[in-house]
Every structure is written in structure tokens, then in C-alpha cells.
XYZ file of N, CA and C in Angstrom:
765
model
N 52.033 27.152 -149.932
C 51.727 29.085 -149.399
C 51.898 29.281 -151.235
N 51.124 29.629 -151.189
C 51.368 30.927 -153.016
C 52.196 31.699 -153.567
N 53.084 31.826 -154.327
C 54.168 32.278 -154.808
C 53.444 33.513 -155.342
N 54.231 34.657 -154.717
C 53.809 36.033 -155.265
C 54.902 36.567 -155.797
N 54.475 37.444 -156.758
C 55.271 37.846 -157.753
C 55.113 39.287 -157.763
N 56.106 39.897 -157.161
C 56.252 41.424 -156.990
C 56.725 42.552 -157.826
N 57.876 41.730 -158.476
C 58.893 42.578 -159.337
C 59.794 41.769 -160.228
N 59.159 40.598 -160.516
C 59.818 39.639 -161.502
C 59.491 39.893 -163.281
N 60.334 40.342 -163.896
C 59.913 40.571 -165.345
C 59.057 39.276 -165.728
N 57.958 39.713 -166.838
C 56.516 38.425 -167.069
C 57.851 37.550 -168.069
N 58.817 38.285 -169.000
C 59.446 37.380 -169.874
C 60.273 36.515 -169.113
N 60.527 36.687 -168.222
C 61.720 35.374 -167.764
C 61.028 34.585 -166.999
N 59.676 34.131 -166.875
C 59.304 32.630 -166.909
C 58.795 32.077 -167.632
N 59.076 30.942 -167.770
C 58.621 29.785 -168.759
C 57.053 29.568 -168.713
N 55.824 29.756 -169.784
C 54.496 29.642 -169.351
C 53.871 28.280 -170.636
N 53.630 27.117 -169.783
C 53.061 26.258 -170.842
C 51.621 26.076 -171.101
N 50.660 27.245 -170.571
C 49.567 27.054 -170.830
C 49.176 26.942 -172.498
N 49.422 27.518 -173.144
C 49.315 27.434 -174.734
C 50.488 26.585 -175.287
N 50.724 25.736 -174.761
C 52.185 24.921 -175.101
C 53.051 26.128 -176.193
N 52.942 27.369 -175.940
C 54.087 28.450 -175.973
C 55.220 28.433 -175.430
N 56.581 27.977 -176.125
C 57.772 28.612 -175.731
C 57.913 29.485 -175.509
N 58.595 30.079 -174.144
C 58.878 31.650 -174.191
C 60.468 31.823 -173.863
N 61.043 32.346 -174.905
C 62.380 32.492 -175.043
C 62.952 32.602 -173.819
N 64.338 32.612 -173.739
C 65.188 33.162 -172.809
C 65.343 34.524 -173.085
N 65.326 35.076 -174.414
C 65.411 36.087 -175.239
C 64.194 37.264 -174.571
N 63.877 38.033 -174.335
C 62.604 38.635 -174.327
C 62.183 39.651 -175.172
N 62.868 39.813 -176.465
C 62.694 40.728 -177.646
C 62.782 39.867 -178.764
N 62.302 40.588 -179.972
C 62.504 40.066 -181.194
C 62.057 41.478 -181.917
N 62.480 40.991 -183.138
C 62.472 41.947 -184.131
C 60.850 42.050 -184.606
N 60.159 42.955 -184.334
C 58.962 43.422 -184.405
C 58.424 43.284 -186.375
N 59.142 43.173 -187.327
C 58.805 42.694 -188.354
C 58.761 41.551 -188.699
N 58.958 40.271 -187.949
C 58.725 39.036 -187.902
C 57.715 38.506 -187.663
N 56.623 39.591 -186.535
C 55.533 39.448 -185.649
C 54.748 38.492 -186.586
N 54.468 38.515 -187.846
C 53.690 37.731 -188.900
C 54.094 36.190 -188.461
N 55.093 35.865 -188.448
C 55.753 34.739 -187.962
C 55.449 34.146 -186.873
N 56.000 35.047 -185.637
C 55.625 35.213 -184.363
C 54.367 34.813 -183.820
N 53.284 34.542 -184.796
C 51.923 34.684 -184.601
C 50.995 33.445 -185.704
N 52.523 32.718 -186.299
C 51.711 31.995 -187.284
C 51.606 30.590 -186.143
N 50.481 29.781 -186.509
C 50.312 28.918 -185.459
C 50.360 27.388 -186.145
N 50.667 26.545 -185.318
C 50.722 24.742 -184.963
C 49.688 24.453 -184.707
N 49.007 23.563 -185.632
C 47.681 22.716 -184.797
C 48.169 21.887 -183.511
N 47.384 21.570 -182.757
C 47.890 20.894 -181.469
C 47.806 19.684 -181.564
N 48.286 18.835 -180.863
C 48.911 17.462 -181.294
C 47.599 16.988 -180.755
N 47.712 15.029 -180.954
C 46.656 14.475 -181.189
C 45.983 14.643 -179.570
N 44.665 14.413 -179.543
C 43.884 14.759 -178.196
C 43.118 13.168 -177.805
N 43.283 12.119 -176.715
C 42.942 11.108 -176.221
C 41.538 11.473 -175.935
N 40.838 10.394 -176.320
C 39.657 10.710 -175.774
C 38.800 11.067 -174.365
N 39.719 11.100 -173.466
C 39.853 11.537 -171.974
C 39.722 13.316 -172.148
N 40.090 13.715 -173.261
C 40.115 15.312 -173.750
C 41.758 15.677 -172.921
N 42.539 14.545 -172.622
C 43.646 15.048 -172.233
C 44.612 15.043 -173.512
N 45.658 16.125 -173.873
C 46.036 16.026 -175.028
C 47.724 15.462 -174.774
N 48.561 14.184 -175.645
C 49.421 14.115 -175.867
C 50.596 15.192 -175.469
N 51.654 14.503 -174.244
C 52.564 15.996 -174.366
C 53.423 15.691 -175.629
N 54.109 17.234 -176.170
C 54.298 17.339 -177.391
C 54.997 18.789 -177.051
N 56.019 18.691 -177.688
C 57.050 19.935 -177.791
C 57.351 20.335 -179.130
N 55.649 20.431 -179.797
C 55.128 20.970 -181.130
C 54.742 22.791 -180.141
N 55.237 23.568 -180.403
C 54.329 25.069 -180.364
C 53.166 25.364 -180.778
N 52.529 26.035 -179.892
C 50.949 26.640 -180.441
C 51.134 27.825 -181.425
N 52.544 28.762 -180.672
C 52.489 30.096 -181.628
C 54.118 29.884 -181.237
N 54.847 29.761 -182.713
C 55.974 29.681 -182.537
C 56.808 30.708 -183.681
N 58.510 30.848 -183.534
C 58.883 31.815 -184.279
C 60.247 31.056 -184.109
N 61.049 31.371 -185.612
C 62.255 31.405 -185.704
C 63.335 32.141 -184.999
N 63.961 31.881 -184.195
C 64.978 32.677 -183.879
C 66.214 32.097 -183.930
N 67.288 33.284 -183.883
C 68.871 32.685 -184.177
C 69.273 32.728 -182.544
N 69.993 32.100 -182.346
C 70.897 31.722 -181.117
C 71.986 33.158 -181.213
N 71.664 33.875 -179.781
C 72.421 35.246 -180.163
C 72.304 35.711 -178.540
N 73.044 36.815 -178.400
C 73.005 37.266 -177.204
C 71.658 38.076 -176.946
N 71.177 38.225 -175.579
C 70.053 38.208 -175.495
C 70.064 40.039 -174.997
N 68.945 40.507 -175.714
C 68.248 40.196 -176.269
C 68.278 40.193 -177.883
N 67.423 38.997 -178.613
C 67.661 38.585 -180.067
C 67.056 39.607 -181.002
N 67.121 39.990 -182.041
C 67.293 40.532 -183.221
C 67.324 39.732 -184.444
N 66.094 39.298 -184.964
C 66.280 38.755 -186.214
C 65.627 39.629 -187.414
N 66.027 39.145 -188.173
C 65.872 40.097 -189.785
C 64.703 38.903 -190.540
N 64.119 40.024 -191.761
C 63.001 38.892 -191.921
C 62.529 40.036 -193.029
N 61.922 39.631 -194.399
C 61.329 40.346 -195.147
C 59.803 40.242 -194.973
N 59.594 39.500 -194.003
C 58.108 39.213 -193.525
C 57.326 40.776 -193.370
N 56.304 41.209 -194.394
C 55.392 41.963 -194.073
C 54.883 41.815 -192.555
N 54.893 42.933 -191.540
C 54.023 42.584 -190.367
C 52.647 42.525 -190.420
N 52.515 43.492 -191.478
C 50.729 43.569 -191.681
C 49.758 42.535 -192.726
N 50.592 42.087 -193.181
C 49.947 41.271 -193.716
C 49.781 39.673 -193.029
N 48.407 39.407 -192.559
C 48.151 38.161 -192.530
C 47.028 37.577 -192.762
N 46.644 38.101 -193.895
C 45.064 37.888 -194.522
C 44.758 36.773 -194.847
N 46.115 35.766 -194.883
C 45.925 34.068 -195.336
C 45.854 33.387 -193.836
N 46.064 33.859 -192.762
C 45.955 32.949 -190.909
C 44.718 32.944 -190.707
N 44.698 31.689 -190.420
C 43.095 31.601 -189.893
C 43.384 31.536 -188.503
N 43.294 32.397 -187.525
C 43.122 32.353 -186.101
C 42.238 31.931 -185.371
N 41.254 31.674 -185.809
C 40.025 31.530 -185.762
C 39.795 29.707 -185.478
N 40.583 29.061 -185.823
C 40.304 27.531 -186.100
C 40.582 27.238 -184.532
N 39.356 26.112 -184.578
C 39.322 25.305 -183.125
C 40.825 24.798 -182.801
N 41.647 24.337 -183.985
C 42.557 23.476 -184.071
C 43.919 24.359 -183.180
N 43.234 25.610 -183.141
C 44.432 26.587 -182.383
C 43.666 26.737 -180.996
N 43.151 26.597 -180.029
C 42.589 26.580 -179.047
C 42.667 25.092 -178.159
N 43.221 25.357 -176.961
C 43.437 24.026 -176.029
C 42.020 23.593 -176.048
N 41.456 22.284 -176.575
C 40.488 21.769 -176.128
C 39.591 21.144 -175.092
N 40.894 21.475 -174.269
C 40.402 21.268 -172.435
C 40.058 22.779 -171.680
N 40.184 23.868 -172.827
C 40.155 25.210 -172.527
C 38.446 25.241 -172.614
N 37.891 26.006 -171.149
C 36.540 25.966 -170.942
C 35.955 27.038 -172.480
N 34.728 26.759 -172.463
C 34.110 27.151 -174.100
C 34.234 29.040 -173.881
N 33.919 29.423 -173.069
C 34.312 30.660 -172.598
C 35.343 31.491 -172.784
N 36.385 30.614 -172.266
C 37.522 31.026 -172.414
C 38.563 31.405 -173.702
N 37.634 29.874 -174.374
C 38.118 29.583 -175.708
C 37.669 30.838 -176.741
N 36.400 31.110 -176.752
C 35.836 32.068 -177.392
C 36.543 33.451 -177.179
N 36.882 33.768 -175.988
C 37.555 35.060 -175.817
C 38.989 34.870 -176.418
N 39.690 34.044 -176.163
C 40.864 33.717 -177.240
C 40.831 33.930 -178.322
N 39.768 33.554 -179.109
C 39.995 33.309 -180.137
C 39.571 34.550 -180.716
N 39.064 35.329 -180.563
C 38.733 36.986 -180.351
C 39.740 38.020 -180.270
N 40.721 37.411 -179.651
C 42.057 38.407 -179.512
C 42.779 38.020 -180.229
N 42.695 36.789 -180.797
C 43.844 35.904 -181.967
C 42.989 36.392 -183.075
N 41.905 36.740 -183.161
C 41.663 37.474 -184.632
C 41.260 39.037 -184.761
N 42.070 40.066 -183.653
C 42.109 41.111 -183.544
C 42.725 41.807 -184.292
N 42.681 42.573 -185.062
C 43.807 43.890 -185.672
C 44.579 43.781 -185.112
N 44.423 44.790 -183.571
C 45.325 44.846 -183.119
C 46.404 43.752 -182.664
N 46.515 42.702 -182.336
C 47.113 41.690 -182.600
C 47.996 40.952 -183.610
N 47.208 41.367 -184.452
C 47.703 40.724 -185.963
C 48.840 41.437 -186.533
N 48.681 42.950 -185.646
C 49.222 43.749 -186.272
C 50.623 44.259 -185.482
N 50.455 43.369 -184.400
C 51.428 43.698 -183.149
C 51.440 44.927 -182.772
N 50.306 45.435 -182.161
C 49.992 46.590 -181.376
C 49.061 46.203 -180.159
N 49.616 47.624 -179.189
C 49.255 47.540 -177.695
C 48.022 47.218 -177.949
N 47.069 46.420 -176.887
C 45.452 46.095 -176.837
C 44.705 47.255 -176.857
N 43.242 47.539 -177.387
C 42.966 48.415 -177.386
C 42.171 48.743 -176.154
N 40.887 47.984 -175.661
C 40.377 48.153 -174.739
C 41.116 46.869 -173.290
N 42.047 46.924 -173.022
C 42.407 46.242 -172.071
C 41.874 44.627 -172.112
N 41.624 43.985 -173.174
C 41.142 42.981 -173.765
C 42.148 41.567 -172.987
N 43.335 41.683 -172.467
C 44.378 40.970 -171.715
C 43.780 40.737 -170.781
N 43.138 41.424 -169.655
C 42.823 41.693 -168.427
C 41.486 40.852 -168.331
N 40.929 40.262 -169.565
C 39.788 39.134 -169.687
C 40.122 38.089 -168.726
N 41.866 37.553 -168.895
C 42.212 35.982 -168.960
C 43.085 35.953 -167.537
N 42.994 37.109 -166.890
C 43.066 36.799 -165.226
C 42.246 37.098 -164.376
N 42.324 36.682 -163.189
C 41.296 36.980 -162.018
C 41.928 37.295 -161.047
N 41.026 37.874 -159.862
C 41.100 38.297 -158.798
C 40.752 37.351 -157.582
N 41.119 36.658 -157.204
C 40.026 35.305 -156.247
C 40.105 36.420 -154.881
N 41.966 36.916 -154.600
C 41.877 37.620 -153.475
C 41.967 39.168 -153.589
N 42.021 39.967 -152.695
C 42.048 41.611 -153.439
C 43.255 41.112 -153.554
N 43.782 42.189 -154.609
C 45.437 43.086 -155.199
C 45.772 41.348 -154.629
N 45.537 40.248 -155.273
C 46.047 39.474 -156.234
C 45.649 38.817 -156.920
N 46.323 38.681 -158.296
C 45.813 38.626 -159.667
C 46.666 36.947 -159.649
N 45.560 36.406 -160.880
C 45.936 34.996 -161.095
C 45.638 35.060 -162.498
N 46.270 33.873 -163.186
C 46.691 33.658 -164.790
C 45.127 32.855 -165.073
N 44.408 32.983 -165.706
C 43.100 32.193 -166.239
C 42.905 31.308 -167.176
N 44.239 31.034 -167.738
C 44.476 30.375 -169.294
C 44.817 28.978 -168.177
N 44.812 28.170 -168.903
C 45.017 26.578 -168.335
C 46.540 26.405 -169.103
N 47.307 25.800 -168.372
C 46.737 25.121 -167.066
C 47.394 25.829 -165.560
N 47.427 27.406 -166.000
C 47.743 28.057 -165.154
C 46.519 28.612 -164.005
N 45.421 28.238 -164.600
C 44.289 28.431 -163.599
C 44.553 27.514 -162.595
N 45.305 26.501 -162.279
C 45.572 25.374 -161.287
C 46.930 25.812 -160.728
N 47.623 26.735 -160.800
C 48.893 27.234 -160.505
C 48.543 28.338 -159.090
N 49.059 27.668 -158.141
C 49.571 29.124 -156.823
C 50.007 30.515 -157.101
N 50.875 30.240 -158.752
C 51.254 31.662 -158.638
C 50.396 32.767 -159.182
N 50.729 34.189 -157.909
C 49.806 35.379 -157.823
C 50.987 36.468 -158.006
N 49.810 37.374 -158.692
C 50.852 39.106 -158.912
C 50.141 39.757 -158.230
N 50.778 41.029 -157.019
C 50.158 41.598 -156.329
C 50.022 42.954 -157.388
N 50.340 43.087 -158.363
C 50.160 44.307 -159.800
C 49.468 43.657 -160.682
N 48.012 44.432 -160.948
C 47.746 43.634 -162.192
C 48.266 43.758 -163.407
N 49.297 44.873 -163.877
C 49.841 44.839 -164.882
C 50.888 44.004 -165.400
N 51.088 43.517 -163.997
C 52.540 42.386 -164.119
C 51.427 41.088 -164.817
N 50.210 40.325 -164.120
C 49.305 39.722 -164.744
C 49.483 39.787 -165.778
N 48.795 41.051 -166.365
C 48.876 40.960 -167.724
C 49.814 40.919 -168.623
N 51.103 41.845 -168.316
C 52.503 41.152 -168.544
C 52.636 39.863 -169.072
N 52.243 38.727 -168.060
C 52.244 37.585 -167.846
C 51.343 36.931 -169.150
N 50.631 37.595 -169.370
C 49.085 36.790 -170.501
C 49.989 37.279 -171.908
N 50.953 38.156 -171.736
C 51.220 38.491 -173.024
C 52.145 37.451 -173.553
N 52.819 36.504 -172.334
C 53.924 35.693 -172.631
C 53.589 34.626 -173.190
N 52.210 34.739 -172.816
C 51.885 33.271 -173.369
C 51.208 33.030 -174.741
N 50.670 34.444 -175.042
C 50.801 34.804 -176.658
C 51.547 35.114 -177.420
N 52.939 35.483 -176.941
C 54.226 36.071 -177.345
C 53.906 36.785 -178.284
N 52.928 37.879 -177.455
C 52.651 39.285 -178.146
C 53.451 40.255 -177.542
N 54.366 40.956 -178.269
C 55.176 42.187 -177.696
C 55.007 43.395 -178.322
N 53.673 44.348 -178.223
C 53.770 45.706 -178.853
C 54.621 46.778 -178.103
N 55.540 46.155 -177.420
C 56.627 47.587 -176.445
C 57.313 47.633 -177.744
N 58.143 48.281 -178.915
C 58.842 48.240 -179.391
C 59.690 49.451 -179.589
N 61.029 49.452 -179.409
C 62.266 50.359 -179.024
C 62.108 51.368 -180.217
N 62.512 50.563 -181.455
C 61.997 51.842 -183.010
C 63.111 52.699 -182.673
N 64.471 52.189 -182.265
C 65.508 52.934 -182.179
C 65.484 54.241 -181.148
N 64.746 53.824 -180.251
C 64.408 55.007 -178.905
C 65.895 54.182 -178.094
N 66.456 53.980 -178.223
C 67.708 53.466 -177.314
C 69.507 53.649 -178.336
N 70.118 53.542 -177.759
C 71.543 54.444 -178.403
C 71.845 53.517 -179.066
N 71.877 52.224 -179.676
C 71.935 51.238 -180.329
C 71.061 51.791 -182.013
N 72.004 51.657 -183.441
C 71.489 52.256 -183.952
C 70.470 51.349 -184.986
N 69.311 51.507 -185.097
C 68.206 51.121 -186.266
C 67.968 49.641 -185.195
N 67.755 49.898 -184.235
C 67.421 49.068 -183.696
C 65.618 48.615 -183.398
N 65.339 48.037 -183.614
C 63.725 46.859 -183.634
C 63.530 45.960 -183.062
N 64.206 45.815 -181.754
C 63.908 45.228 -180.975
C 62.218 45.265 -180.343
N 61.346 44.564 -179.830
C 60.154 44.649 -179.222
C 59.878 43.878 -177.954
N 59.156 44.364 -177.030
C 59.300 43.414 -175.630
C 57.646 43.003 -175.452
N 57.723 42.437 -174.097
C 56.456 41.738 -173.747
C 55.349 42.589 -172.956
N 56.538 44.165 -172.230
C 56.183 44.718 -171.400
C 56.679 45.989 -171.250
N 55.850 46.981 -171.105
C 56.687 48.421 -170.886
C 58.000 48.295 -169.823
N 57.510 47.646 -169.049
C 59.116 47.769 -168.291
C 60.121 47.145 -169.060
N 59.920 45.712 -169.784
C 61.179 45.204 -170.265
C 61.579 46.532 -171.579
N 60.707 47.322 -171.855
C 61.551 47.873 -172.774
C 62.346 49.210 -172.132
N 61.805 49.751 -170.860
C 62.151 50.863 -170.248
C 63.688 50.112 -169.863
N 63.910 48.728 -169.094
C 65.323 48.214 -168.402
C 66.030 47.903 -170.553
N 65.453 47.606 -171.619
C 66.308 47.509 -172.462
C 67.033 48.997 -173.061
N 66.331 50.400 -172.526
C 67.081 51.605 -172.864
C 67.875 51.746 -171.850
N 68.319 51.453 -171.031
C 68.913 52.167 -169.456
C 70.378 51.722 -170.345
N 71.035 52.514 -169.784
C 72.975 51.655 -169.881
C 73.003 50.727 -169.047
N 74.066 50.264 -170.137
C 74.506 48.998 -169.580
C 75.633 49.243 -168.729
N 76.036 48.361 -167.712
C 77.506 48.554 -166.803
C 77.611 47.078 -166.598
N 79.310 47.077 -167.009
C 80.458 45.952 -167.076
C 81.227 46.082 -165.749
N 81.865 45.130 -165.617
C 82.760 45.486 -164.489
C 84.346 45.328 -165.367
N 85.339 45.579 -164.953
C 86.563 45.687 -165.601
C 87.011 44.362 -165.631
N 86.743 43.517 -164.872
C 87.012 42.328 -165.238
C 86.714 41.383 -166.682
N 85.382 41.937 -167.007
C 84.856 41.365 -168.348
C 85.301 42.522 -169.453
N 85.487 43.814 -169.261
C 86.134 43.861 -170.421
C 87.766 43.561 -170.015
N 88.474 43.227 -169.556
C 89.580 42.852 -169.386
C 89.971 41.002 -170.311
N 88.758 40.640 -169.981
C 88.909 39.411 -170.529
C 88.255 39.043 -172.043
N 87.875 40.642 -172.430
C 87.675 40.305 -174.132
C 86.537 40.831 -174.332
N 85.251 40.754 -173.457
C 83.984 40.411 -173.602
C 83.796 41.079 -175.147
N 82.381 40.612 -175.670
C 81.578 41.487 -176.431
C 80.470 42.633 -176.235
N 80.735 43.365 -176.604
C 79.333 44.220 -176.329
C 78.522 45.208 -177.521
N 77.327 45.309 -177.324
C 76.788 45.965 -177.993
C 77.216 47.556 -178.351
N 76.440 48.079 -178.924
C 76.637 49.319 -179.468
C 76.264 50.542 -178.461
N 77.298 50.618 -177.296
C 76.720 51.267 -176.185
C 78.042 51.879 -175.687
N 77.949 52.816 -174.738
C 79.343 53.530 -174.125
C 79.446 52.744 -172.540
N 80.480 52.743 -172.457
C 80.837 51.922 -170.903
C 82.058 52.431 -170.091
N 81.127 53.436 -168.532
C 82.040 53.273 -168.006
C 81.963 52.511 -166.814
N 83.318 52.296 -166.182
C 83.503 51.078 -165.417
C 84.701 51.674 -164.598
N 84.587 51.300 -163.278
C 86.290 51.732 -162.345
C 86.522 50.585 -161.522
N 87.445 50.452 -161.077
C 87.929 49.505 -160.081
C 88.199 50.319 -158.300
N 88.363 49.778 -157.577
C 88.925 50.369 -155.849
C 89.609 51.297 -156.372
N 89.702 52.452 -155.556
C 90.250 53.681 -155.573
C 91.977 53.256 -155.002
N 92.065 52.295 -154.209
C 93.761 51.832 -153.695
C 94.387 51.656 -155.351
N 93.482 51.140 -155.679
C 94.434 50.432 -157.189
C 94.752 51.932 -158.204
N 93.679 52.534 -158.262
C 93.759 53.752 -159.003
C 93.764 53.731 -160.270
N 93.236 52.675 -160.678
C 92.646 51.978 -161.935
C 91.382 52.434 -162.807
N 91.448 53.100 -163.571
C 90.081 53.715 -164.290
C 90.094 53.319 -165.961
N 89.027 52.963 -166.206
C 88.777 52.753 -167.688
C 87.509 53.190 -168.298
N 87.960 53.944 -169.376
C 86.643 54.695 -170.314
C 86.730 53.850 -171.710
N 85.768 53.227 -171.805
C 85.523 53.002 -173.216
C 84.413 53.312 -174.133
N 84.650 54.187 -175.188
C 83.621 54.338 -175.879
C 83.422 53.474 -177.541
N 82.539 52.647 -177.942
C 82.431 52.060 -178.756
C 81.850 53.229 -179.881
N 82.523 52.526 -181.144
C 82.051 53.296 -182.285
C 80.547 52.718 -182.379
N 79.716 52.954 -183.421
C 78.338 52.853 -183.159
C 77.844 51.677 -184.402
N 78.989 51.480 -185.344
C 78.883 50.653 -186.320
C 80.111 49.346 -186.182
N 81.270 50.291 -185.835
C 82.453 49.123 -186.078
C 82.543 48.265 -184.842
N 82.328 48.705 -183.836
C 82.225 48.276 -182.785
C 83.818 48.445 -182.088
N 84.655 49.101 -182.515
C 86.245 49.154 -182.278
C 86.021 50.639 -181.444
N 87.138 50.690 -180.673
C 87.191 51.312 -179.358
C 87.510 52.883 -179.940
N 86.709 53.851 -179.574
C 87.257 55.434 -179.922
C 87.861 56.435 -179.312
N 88.179 55.731 -178.062
C 88.266 56.683 -176.993
C 88.750 55.630 -176.010
N 89.901 55.852 -175.372
C 90.742 55.144 -174.286
C 91.557 56.175 -173.072
N 91.091 55.363 -171.906
C 91.778 56.328 -170.712
C 92.292 55.415 -169.783
N 93.416 54.969 -170.152
C 94.505 53.768 -169.065
C 95.295 54.974 -168.239
N 94.874 54.542 -166.946
C 95.602 55.243 -165.631
C 96.511 54.164 -165.192
N 96.571 53.678 -165.618
C 97.894 52.347 -164.745
C 98.368 51.761 -165.927
N 99.511 51.439 -166.273
C 100.283 50.408 -166.651
C 100.352 48.741 -167.075
N 99.479 48.784 -165.788
C 99.042 47.340 -165.373
C 97.709 46.887 -165.683
N 96.943 47.641 -166.653
C 95.892 47.216 -167.385
C 96.868 46.630 -168.798
N 96.324 45.465 -169.566
C 96.678 45.076 -170.459
C 96.676 46.014 -171.648
N 97.768 46.135 -172.498
C 98.205 47.013 -173.727
C 98.511 46.184 -174.635
N 97.797 46.358 -175.766
C 96.649 47.307 -176.156
C 95.685 45.941 -175.274
N 93.781 46.704 -174.950
C 93.059 45.567 -174.926
C 92.355 44.749 -175.853
N 92.126 44.047 -176.115
C 91.924 42.912 -177.357
C 90.347 42.703 -176.779
N 89.616 43.053 -178.113
C 87.908 43.050 -177.717
C 87.529 41.930 -179.320
N 87.010 40.782 -178.494
C 86.358 39.545 -179.508
C 84.946 40.303 -179.889
């Protein structure tokens, strides 16, 4: 039975089509876009046209392990891609159909892709097909043989961006985190990033570390416990605490 996706974020699925690893983090700092779109040649291909298994990515980015989402600092100029050869045959799957290979080369050479901008004319829709009405599939190899389908076209397009590691939806400080430069595959991911974060009292109690957000949480009325914590935007030190019971740890410890 085909797998139908209706509400799964594009960034939560691993896609091997272009041998591009999709990180568990669904965001990165856009100033690193020229590194994200830096290509590595494909592995050696046997005479029958089947590439030897390799862990070498086609499009790769240096990422530092941290909490999800990940922000990466870099001095790379995202506008400077003049020295990168996106049109070389070595950057396209040799087993891909010629027409698809040509379309992909055009996308990789486009100014909007190089500058990490949203596609201008729905170019990424070229890489999805609709074999059944209102069911879209990825046409990139090997997803062309995959049973996975999306019931919304935009979800399929978001999926294509994960193959290209293309994240045109940038926060640019629109969330409450200061100087946030995270970027995402889809508008849906960006919207989710901007929503307030809720945690349980147990997580706060255990000394979990949270980003620059305001946390409000409560437990059952029978216990009559309520905790409100507002974190300082820069120091991560609580600036306000309301403890309604002495049974809570005093003082609370934040790692």
C-alpha cells in the first residue's frame, strides 16, 4: 500500500536521492548557504551505471551538534558563489534521466538557489509528478520508485527542498530569540519555529536548558502548584519566579 503523507514536515524524513544527508535539525544559519550548496563529486560508477555505495554527500554542510534547531556561525558571504561550478556533470546522478538532469542543473545554476531565495516560478514543481489526482510523488532518483505520496502539492515541493538542502524561509529575528538567523525548508517549519515553546514542570524541575523563551507551565490543580519562569534574553538567568508551594526545589537550578 502506498504511504500517504498529509501532515508530516518535510524536514523530518531522510532522503537519499542526491546522496544528500538531511540533518535531524531542520534549520541552519543562512550566512552559511554557500557552504551548504558546496558540492562534492559523486563516487565511482561501475560500467552498469550503478553508483557504488558511499557516505560522501553531494551537497554538504558543516554542522555543530547542538539542540534542534541548529545555528552555525560563519564568515562566508552567502552572495559569493562565483567560484562554484554547479553545472558540472559530476554533480548530477549519472543514472538520472537526461531531461531531469538538465532541469536539475538549471536549478543549481539559478541565482535564487545560489542566494538561498525562494524559487521564482515554481521551478521545484518540475521534480514532482501527479500519477493519481491529488497525490503527488517525488520524481528524483530513487524517489521515483518510492511508494510515498503527498496529498498536498506544497508538501511535495517542500520535500524536494530537502534533497537540495535549500532553506529559503529565514527567521531573521521574527521570533523572540535575539538575532535569530535560522532558516528552514518550508514556511510551515518557520511558522512552527516562531510558536511559543511549552515544557512540563518536570523538565524545568530537572534543570533542563531552554533557549531565550518565556516558559509558562502548571501541574494539576489538586497539587496547587504553579511555576512561571521568564528567562533573560541574553544571560539565560531567570528574571521572574512565582512559587506557590514550598515543595518545589528552592532555589531552582538551571543548567
